[in-house]
Amino acid sequence: MKQKINQIEGGITAPKGFYAAGAEAGIKYKNRMDMALVYSETPCRAAGTFTSNVVKAAPVLWDKKIVESSPFAQAVVVNSGIANACTGKQGMECCEKEAECAAELLGIPADSVLVASTGVIGMQLPLDRLTEGIGKLAAAKADTPEAGLDAARAIMTTDTVHKQIAVEVVLGGRTVTLGGMCKGSGMIHPNMCTMLGFVTTDANISKELLQRALSADVVDSFNMISVDGDTSTNDTLLLLANGMAGNPEIVCEGEDYDTFCAALHFITTYLAKKMAGDGEGATCLFETRVVGAATKEDARVLAKAVICSSLTKAAIFGHDANWGRILCALGYSGARFDPDNVDLYFQGRSGRIQIFGNGTACDYSEEEATKILSDPEVTVLADMHMGEAQATAWGCDLSYDYVKINADYRS
Amino acid sequence: MKQKINQIEGGITAPKGFYAAGAEAGIKYKNRMDMALVYSETPCRAAGTFTSNVVKAAPVLWDKKIVESSPFAQAVVVNSGIANACTGKQGMECCEKEAECAAELLGIPADSVLVASTGVIGMQLPLDRLTEGIGKLAAAKADTPEAGLDAARAIMTTDTVHKQIAVEVVLGGRTVTLGGMCKGSGMIHPNMCTMLGFVTTDANISKELLQRALSADVVDSFNMISVDGDTSTNDTLLLLANGMAGNPEIVCEGEDYDTFCAALHFITTYLAKKMAGDGEGATCLFETRVVGAATKEDARVLAKAVICSSLTKAAIFGHDANWGRILCALGYSGARFDPDNVDLYFQGRSGRIQIFGNGTACDYSEEEATKILSDPEVTVLADMHMGEAQATAWGCDLSYDYVKINADYRS
């Protein structure tokens, strides 16, 4: 796979035929955009991955049905502020009415409207404000970078920055574009997908391969990040492909499929890392790369144990080279290895040092370690010397602000 | 089991023939006791449970060997400040020399000396200060309540209070006493046992049944608490029985064994709850009781998921009735249930209210909920309506101080 992936400006409106909008609907927040629309001028094949939580929010149940049984999807309506989770029958009815309202205003079938919500669990969505918001979105929708940016901003909750990206690749002689946006800052420990992520593309690809590409991708992208170990009830990642790039339809695995997957992975990894680095209260992106693991699954489990360890995260926040906590986390991860045969390194923009090897601490400089740990992106590299498998996981440090944000999120 | 369990004053020196001491050895801390001794005037049968972490500290490896292959144990030497974990060969040699030194001074075999360490991972213990400390301990040992208290204080690290207890039961017409102490405040997510816990008893009981009683006990006591989800490299729980109460030896399961187990459980549950409530930075003990689960294992998994959820813990710190996070944690625990058929209650000294049922929020008073959540002991009660199994787990809230303590623990 030698295909060049070209990062370009913009987000979900970068691919041909995709429109977006953001609007102030006053769902829960005041004086900020809290609803977003993604719309394609032609019907799209849709793929999705959803939370593995037994408690699934109403929009997750709605979208699963659409992705699995509708031939096409053409719009996504998103709100922030209220998650529409643990809302019983009323919550499901709300999704239906939301879709019907958008369908009428956009002139498309209700079963091609996807919905997504994020925010407080347990509250019912105010249907009147929601439908009013959909009216604003339908009127404002545009295929401009600004409209894409509005949508990326509207879906934020405790996020401090919006998260979007777009790339181009050539498939069958045609330029194909993919765009993505996501939100997520807390309750981030996705299992099957992320908090809320939306990827658009004008690629022409069969529904089956679209879903296959997405399902394979999340294992090493969104499923490898964690902010706080809490798997949300609303995790949703949607991928819409409208085929308008005009490339020969991708109907089987091969070079074009691989290129598409690589471009998709570029998007999802970028967004996943952005999400981890913008974790609630985070002061840095905390990456753990495990190499030399016995199996791929071991590598994933080891890398995630480190980025999930509260003690390690607090030490990273304090720029404290407390590597014992890292070895401890590897040790309780569940993967087998020989502690006397592990090499640990800290790595940042300022350099790389080995801190542990041959079963004991290396003779490293604490000063140098602290310098590396003060970088905005800190990497722990662990060589397990057990085999060839590798994996990378992303998280963030644990700060006072995480507690502050979450001790009183509802007020 | 109708036997009365009588809580009495004191700790590990309450049972007949047990001595203790605390001493200032300057291992890492200054101007505070940081070494402790537990000693029995006659040889004891010993049982132990140890960390499940792949990375096991040197003292854990030492004690496992003694518990498994020595017929008797007669002393435990404990230090705080340095964990003697990830210290390679030198760390193991240190345990050996520590045991030899204590053996010589106490006039007992070296393979009847257990050792335990807690503190920073990766540093080597200063052997000179350690042996000097053992000298002080051997000279100061006494069978008084004061000596037991000294030991309970000396093993503390970030603990804010010492933790000890003693109980009496009658076995075969004789009064049998059990005493216990423990330490633990961070890196607390025991798996097979706790950070450091020591239980002494003058009961006469076979080594096999002593170990059986302890192994069965930890599943519902120390293994049901968590402060931060990090399973330590040093977790150790030791149980010493010197038989000096003179009860007919317990050699098979039956009424006496059950009474002994009940007394042991009284001790371990008390200490486990004390540890959870004194979790690093904790402002309250956070209990989750699951009833109506399909299986005992499901009940344990569900209860632990709630007390381990960072988001839930932060909400408890904020006295915020954010029950959605509790339902979310139950949902990702891995146990199966029907979210529409779960009842959730908050319970504290100020009363009990239902907050969730029939798939939606109950009409409860936020004021009343906040009052309950401001209690020093907060309980979440979850009825899963799936079966008959129950379990209780204990943790604490997540506060600014947890981050403060752990961002710079080593300095």
mmCIF file of N, CA and C in Angstrom, chain A residues 18-89:
data_model
loop_
_atom_site.group_PDB
_atom_site.id
_atom_site.type_symbol
_atom_site.label_atom_id
_atom_site.label_comp_id
_atom_site.label_asym_id
_atom_site.label_seq_id
_atom_site.Cartn_x
_atom_site.Cartn_y
_atom_site.Cartn_z
ATOM 1 N N PHE A 18 -21.556 16.873 0.539
ATOM 2 C CA PHE A 18 -21.901 16.861 1.967
ATOM 3 C C PHE A 18 -22.113 18.273 2.512
ATOM 4 N N TYR A 19 -23.189 18.423 3.236
ATOM 5 C CA TYR A 19 -23.571 19.696 3.841
ATOM 6 C C TYR A 19 -23.536 19.546 5.364
ATOM 7 N N ALA A 20 -23.414 20.667 6.056
ATOM 8 C CA ALA A 20 -23.476 20.616 7.517
ATOM 9 C C ALA A 20 -24.044 21.928 8.038
ATOM 10 N N ALA A 21 -24.372 21.924 9.313
ATOM 11 C CA ALA A 21 -24.838 23.145 9.978
ATOM 12 C C ALA A 21 -24.742 22.964 11.480
ATOM 13 N N GLY A 22 -24.643 24.093 12.168
ATOM 14 C CA GLY A 22 -24.738 24.099 13.625
ATOM 15 C C GLY A 22 -25.812 25.110 14.002
ATOM 16 N N ALA A 23 -26.482 24.887 15.146
ATOM 17 C CA ALA A 23 -27.537 25.830 15.543
ATOM 18 C C ALA A 23 -27.656 25.914 17.058
ATOM 19 N N GLU A 24 -28.132 27.053 17.518
ATOM 20 C CA GLU A 24 -28.440 27.213 18.943
ATOM 21 C C GLU A 24 -29.876 26.792 19.175
ATOM 22 N N ALA A 25 -30.068 25.701 19.910
ATOM 23 C CA ALA A 25 -31.434 25.228 20.158
ATOM 24 C C ALA A 25 -31.802 25.335 21.640
ATOM 25 N N GLY A 26 -30.845 25.692 22.484
ATOM 26 C CA GLY A 26 -31.133 25.840 23.917
ATOM 27 C C GLY A 26 -31.567 24.545 24.574
ATOM 28 N N ILE A 27 -31.059 23.396 24.095
ATOM 29 C CA ILE A 27 -31.416 22.087 24.652
ATOM 30 C C ILE A 27 -31.103 22.063 26.150
ATOM 31 N N LYS A 28 -29.897 22.460 26.490
ATOM 32 C CA LYS A 28 -29.526 22.537 27.897
ATOM 33 C C LYS A 28 -28.610 23.743 28.110
ATOM 34 N N TYR A 29 -27.681 23.936 27.187
ATOM 35 C CA TYR A 29 -26.776 25.073 27.270
ATOM 36 C C TYR A 29 -27.478 26.315 26.737
ATOM 37 N N LYS A 30 -27.004 27.496 27.165
ATOM 38 C CA LYS A 30 -27.511 28.753 26.620
ATOM 39 C C LYS A 30 -26.383 29.418 25.831
ATOM 40 N N ASN A 31 -26.750 30.212 24.857
ATOM 41 C CA ASN A 31 -25.796 31.029 24.103
ATOM 42 C C ASN A 31 -24.628 30.247 23.498
ATOM 43 N N ARG A 32 -24.912 29.039 23.061
ATOM 44 C CA ARG A 32 -23.903 28.336 22.274
ATOM 45 C C ARG A 32 -24.628 27.345 21.366
ATOM 46 N N MET A 33 -23.974 26.997 20.255
ATOM 47 C CA MET A 33 -24.563 26.020 19.353
ATOM 48 C C MET A 33 -24.592 24.668 20.048
ATOM 49 N N ASP A 34 -25.713 23.983 19.979
ATOM 50 C CA ASP A 34 -25.807 22.681 20.635
ATOM 51 C C ASP A 34 -26.523 21.654 19.760
ATOM 52 N N MET A 35 -26.760 22.010 18.481
ATOM 53 C CA MET A 35 -27.267 20.998 17.554
ATOM 54 C C MET A 35 -26.477 21.075 16.251
ATOM 55 N N ALA A 36 -26.297 19.907 15.632
ATOM 56 C CA ALA A 36 -25.548 19.855 14.382
ATOM 57 C C ALA A 36 -26.278 18.966 13.376
ATOM 58 N N LEU A 37 -26.058 19.254 12.118
ATOM 59 C CA LEU A 37 -26.631 18.443 11.032
ATOM 60 C C LEU A 37 -25.519 18.030 10.076
ATOM 61 N N VAL A 38 -25.548 16.775 9.682
ATOM 62 C CA VAL A 38 -24.718 16.307 8.568
ATOM 63 C C VAL A 38 -25.711 15.832 7.510
ATOM 64 N N TYR A 39 -25.541 16.277 6.257
ATOM 65 C CA TYR A 39 -26.524 15.974 5.216
ATOM 66 C C TYR A 39 -25.801 15.737 3.905
ATOM 67 N N SER A 40 -26.260 14.739 3.160
ATOM 68 C CA SER A 40 -25.681 14.476 1.841
ATOM 69 C C SER A 40 -26.754 14.728 0.791
ATOM 70 N N GLU A 41 -26.373 15.361 -0.324
ATOM 71 C CA GLU A 41 -27.405 15.654 -1.326
ATOM 72 C C GLU A 41 -27.888 14.398 -2.047
ATOM 73 N N THR A 42 -27.128 13.296 -1.918
ATOM 74 C CA THR A 42 -27.631 12.016 -2.450
ATOM 75 C C THR A 42 -27.581 10.968 -1.337
ATOM 76 N N PRO A 43 -28.398 9.903 -1.466
ATOM 77 C CA PRO A 43 -28.416 8.874 -0.416
ATOM 78 C C PRO A 43 -27.038 8.234 -0.238
ATOM 79 N N CYS A 44 -26.717 7.877 1.011
ATOM 80 C CA CYS A 44 -25.402 7.311 1.346
ATOM 81 C C CYS A 44 -25.546 5.880 1.816
ATOM 82 N N ARG A 45 -24.526 5.076 1.562
ATOM 83 C CA ARG A 45 -24.393 3.823 2.291
ATOM 84 C C ARG A 45 -23.842 4.179 3.666
ATOM 85 N N ALA A 46 -24.352 3.512 4.681
ATOM 86 C CA ALA A 46 -23.947 3.883 6.044
ATOM 87 C C ALA A 46 -23.380 2.691 6.777
ATOM 88 N N ALA A 47 -22.340 2.938 7.556
ATOM 89 C CA ALA A 47 -21.794 1.925 8.456
ATOM 90 C C ALA A 47 -21.728 2.553 9.842
ATOM 91 N N GLY A 48 -21.759 1.722 10.861
ATOM 92 C CA GLY A 48 -21.699 2.266 12.218
ATOM 93 C C GLY A 48 -21.140 1.263 13.201
ATOM 94 N N THR A 49 -20.505 1.756 14.238
ATOM 95 C CA THR A 49 -20.169 0.905 15.378
ATOM 96 C C THR A 49 -20.685 1.633 16.608
ATOM 97 N N PHE A 50 -21.110 0.844 17.603
ATOM 98 C CA PHE A 50 -21.823 1.421 18.733
ATOM 99 C C PHE A 50 -21.313 0.893 20.056
ATOM 100 N N THR A 51 -21.692 1.551 21.125
ATOM 101 C CA THR A 51 -21.237 1.167 22.466
ATOM 102 C C THR A 51 -21.524 -0.298 22.773
ATOM 103 N N SER A 52 -20.607 -0.908 23.554
ATOM 104 C CA SER A 52 -20.832 -2.279 24.012
ATOM 105 C C SER A 52 -21.533 -2.285 25.366
ATOM 106 N N ASN A 53 -21.815 -1.082 25.898
ATOM 107 C CA ASN A 53 -22.509 -0.987 27.190
ATOM 108 C C ASN A 53 -23.888 -1.649 27.084
ATOM 109 N N VAL A 54 -24.245 -2.441 28.109
ATOM 110 C CA VAL A 54 -25.564 -3.075 28.139
ATOM 111 C C VAL A 54 -26.657 -2.006 28.140
ATOM 112 N N VAL A 55 -26.352 -0.897 28.772
ATOM 113 C CA VAL A 55 -27.283 0.235 28.801
ATOM 114 C C VAL A 55 -27.014 1.089 27.568
ATOM 115 N N LYS A 56 -27.864 0.968 26.564
ATOM 116 C CA LYS A 56 -27.674 1.698 25.315
ATOM 117 C C LYS A 56 -28.685 2.840 25.240
ATOM 118 N N ALA A 57 -28.204 4.033 24.919
ATOM 119 C CA ALA A 57 -29.082 5.187 24.790
ATOM 120 C C ALA A 57 -30.035 4.987 23.617
ATOM 121 N N ALA A 58 -31.179 5.677 23.667
ATOM 122 C CA ALA A 58 -32.186 5.556 22.599
ATOM 123 C C ALA A 58 -31.607 5.830 21.204
ATOM 124 N N PRO A 59 -30.801 6.890 21.017
ATOM 125 C CA PRO A 59 -30.262 7.146 19.670
ATOM 126 C C PRO A 59 -29.386 6.004 19.163
ATOM 127 N N VAL A 60 -28.708 5.307 20.079
ATOM 128 C CA VAL A 60 -27.877 4.170 19.675
ATOM 129 C C VAL A 60 -28.768 3.058 19.111
ATOM 130 N N LEU A 61 -29.877 2.791 19.804
ATOM 131 C CA LEU A 61 -30.812 1.758 19.345
ATOM 132 C C LEU A 61 -31.420 2.151 18.005
ATOM 133 N N TRP A 62 -31.770 3.420 17.858
ATOM 134 C CA TRP A 62 -32.332 3.925 16.600
ATOM 135 C C TRP A 62 -31.332 3.742 15.450
ATOM 136 N N ASP A 63 -30.095 4.194 15.669
ATOM 137 C CA ASP A 63 -29.091 4.153 14.596
ATOM 138 C C ASP A 63 -28.717 2.735 14.204
ATOM 139 N N LYS A 64 -28.644 1.847 15.192
ATOM 140 C CA LYS A 64 -28.317 0.443 14.903
ATOM 141 C C LYS A 64 -29.331 -0.124 13.900
ATOM 142 N N LYS A 65 -30.601 0.206 14.148
ATOM 143 C CA LYS A 65 -31.675 -0.291 13.280
ATOM 144 C C LYS A 65 -31.504 0.267 11.861
ATOM 145 N N ILE A 66 -31.252 1.553 11.769
ATOM 146 C CA ILE A 66 -31.102 2.192 10.447
ATOM 147 C C ILE A 66 -29.899 1.593 9.712
ATOM 148 N N VAL A 67 -28.756 1.518 10.408
ATOM 149 C CA VAL A 67 -27.533 1.037 9.759
ATOM 150 C C VAL A 67 -27.704 -0.413 9.293
ATOM 151 N N GLU A 68 -28.397 -1.205 10.128
ATOM 152 C CA GLU A 68 -28.545 -2.618 9.793
ATOM 153 C C GLU A 68 -29.621 -2.895 8.744
ATOM 154 N N SER A 69 -30.717 -2.110 8.763
ATOM 155 C CA SER A 69 -31.818 -2.518 7.882
ATOM 156 C C SER A 69 -32.243 -1.489 6.840
ATOM 157 N N SER A 70 -31.824 -0.247 6.950
ATOM 158 C CA SER A 70 -32.154 0.701 5.886
ATOM 159 C C SER A 70 -31.103 0.604 4.784
ATOM 160 N N PRO A 71 -31.544 0.679 3.496
ATOM 161 C CA PRO A 71 -30.538 0.599 2.431
ATOM 162 C C PRO A 71 -29.651 1.849 2.411
ATOM 163 N N PHE A 72 -30.230 2.968 2.761
ATOM 164 C CA PHE A 72 -29.484 4.220 2.691
ATOM 165 C C PHE A 72 -29.704 5.091 3.923
ATOM 166 N N ALA A 73 -28.762 6.009 4.139
ATOM 167 C CA ALA A 73 -28.950 7.077 5.123
ATOM 168 C C ALA A 73 -28.552 8.363 4.425
ATOM 169 N N GLN A 74 -29.144 9.481 4.878
ATOM 170 C CA GLN A 74 -28.837 10.702 4.155
ATOM 171 C C GLN A 74 -28.578 11.889 5.080
ATOM 172 N N ALA A 75 -28.890 11.717 6.360
ATOM 173 C CA ALA A 75 -28.682 12.838 7.287
ATOM 174 C C ALA A 75 -28.423 12.322 8.694
ATOM 175 N N VAL A 76 -27.692 13.113 9.461
ATOM 176 C CA VAL A 76 -27.502 12.822 10.888
ATOM 177 C C VAL A 76 -27.845 14.092 11.665
ATOM 178 N N VAL A 77 -28.714 13.952 12.653
ATOM 179 C CA VAL A 77 -29.046 15.073 13.530
ATOM 180 C C VAL A 77 -28.422 14.800 14.897
ATOM 181 N N VAL A 78 -27.629 15.732 15.385
ATOM 182 C CA VAL A 78 -26.907 15.539 16.645
ATOM 183 C C VAL A 78 -27.261 16.657 17.620
ATOM 184 N N ASN A 79 -27.413 16.292 18.898
ATOM 185 C CA ASN A 79 -27.538 17.346 19.910
ATOM 186 C C ASN A 79 -26.571 17.082 21.045
ATOM 187 N N SER A 80 -26.112 18.118 21.675
ATOM 188 C CA SER A 80 -25.309 17.979 22.888
ATOM 189 C C SER A 80 -26.110 18.526 24.069
ATOM 190 N N GLY A 81 -25.694 18.182 25.294
ATOM 191 C CA GLY A 81 -26.375 18.682 26.493
ATOM 192 C C GLY A 81 -27.172 17.607 27.198
ATOM 193 N N ILE A 82 -27.924 16.821 26.435
ATOM 194 C CA ILE A 82 -28.732 15.740 27.005
ATOM 195 C C ILE A 82 -28.498 14.492 26.164
ATOM 196 N N ALA A 83 -28.230 13.351 26.855
ATOM 197 C CA ALA A 83 -27.799 12.140 26.153
ATOM 198 C C ALA A 83 -28.947 11.273 25.652
ATOM 199 N N ASN A 84 -30.173 11.564 26.114
ATOM 200 C CA ASN A 84 -31.317 10.697 25.792
ATOM 201 C C ASN A 84 -30.989 9.232 26.100
ATOM 202 N N ALA A 85 -30.383 8.997 27.259
ATOM 203 C CA ALA A 85 -30.059 7.642 27.719
ATOM 204 C C ALA A 85 -30.832 7.377 29.004
ATOM 205 N N CYS A 86 -31.256 6.137 29.221
ATOM 206 C CA CYS A 86 -32.079 5.776 30.387
ATOM 207 C C CYS A 86 -33.352 6.609 30.395
ATOM 208 N N THR A 87 -33.973 6.710 29.240
ATOM 209 C CA THR A 87 -35.164 7.550 29.112
ATOM 210 C C THR A 87 -36.373 6.743 28.684
ATOM 211 N N GLY A 88 -36.244 5.416 28.660
ATOM 212 C CA GLY A 88 -37.396 4.544 28.416
ATOM 213 C C GLY A 88 -38.070 4.763 27.063
ATOM 214 N N LYS A 89 -39.372 4.455 27.021
ATOM 215 C CA LYS A 89 -40.172 4.570 25.806
ATOM 216 C C LYS A 89 -40.174 5.990 25.255
#
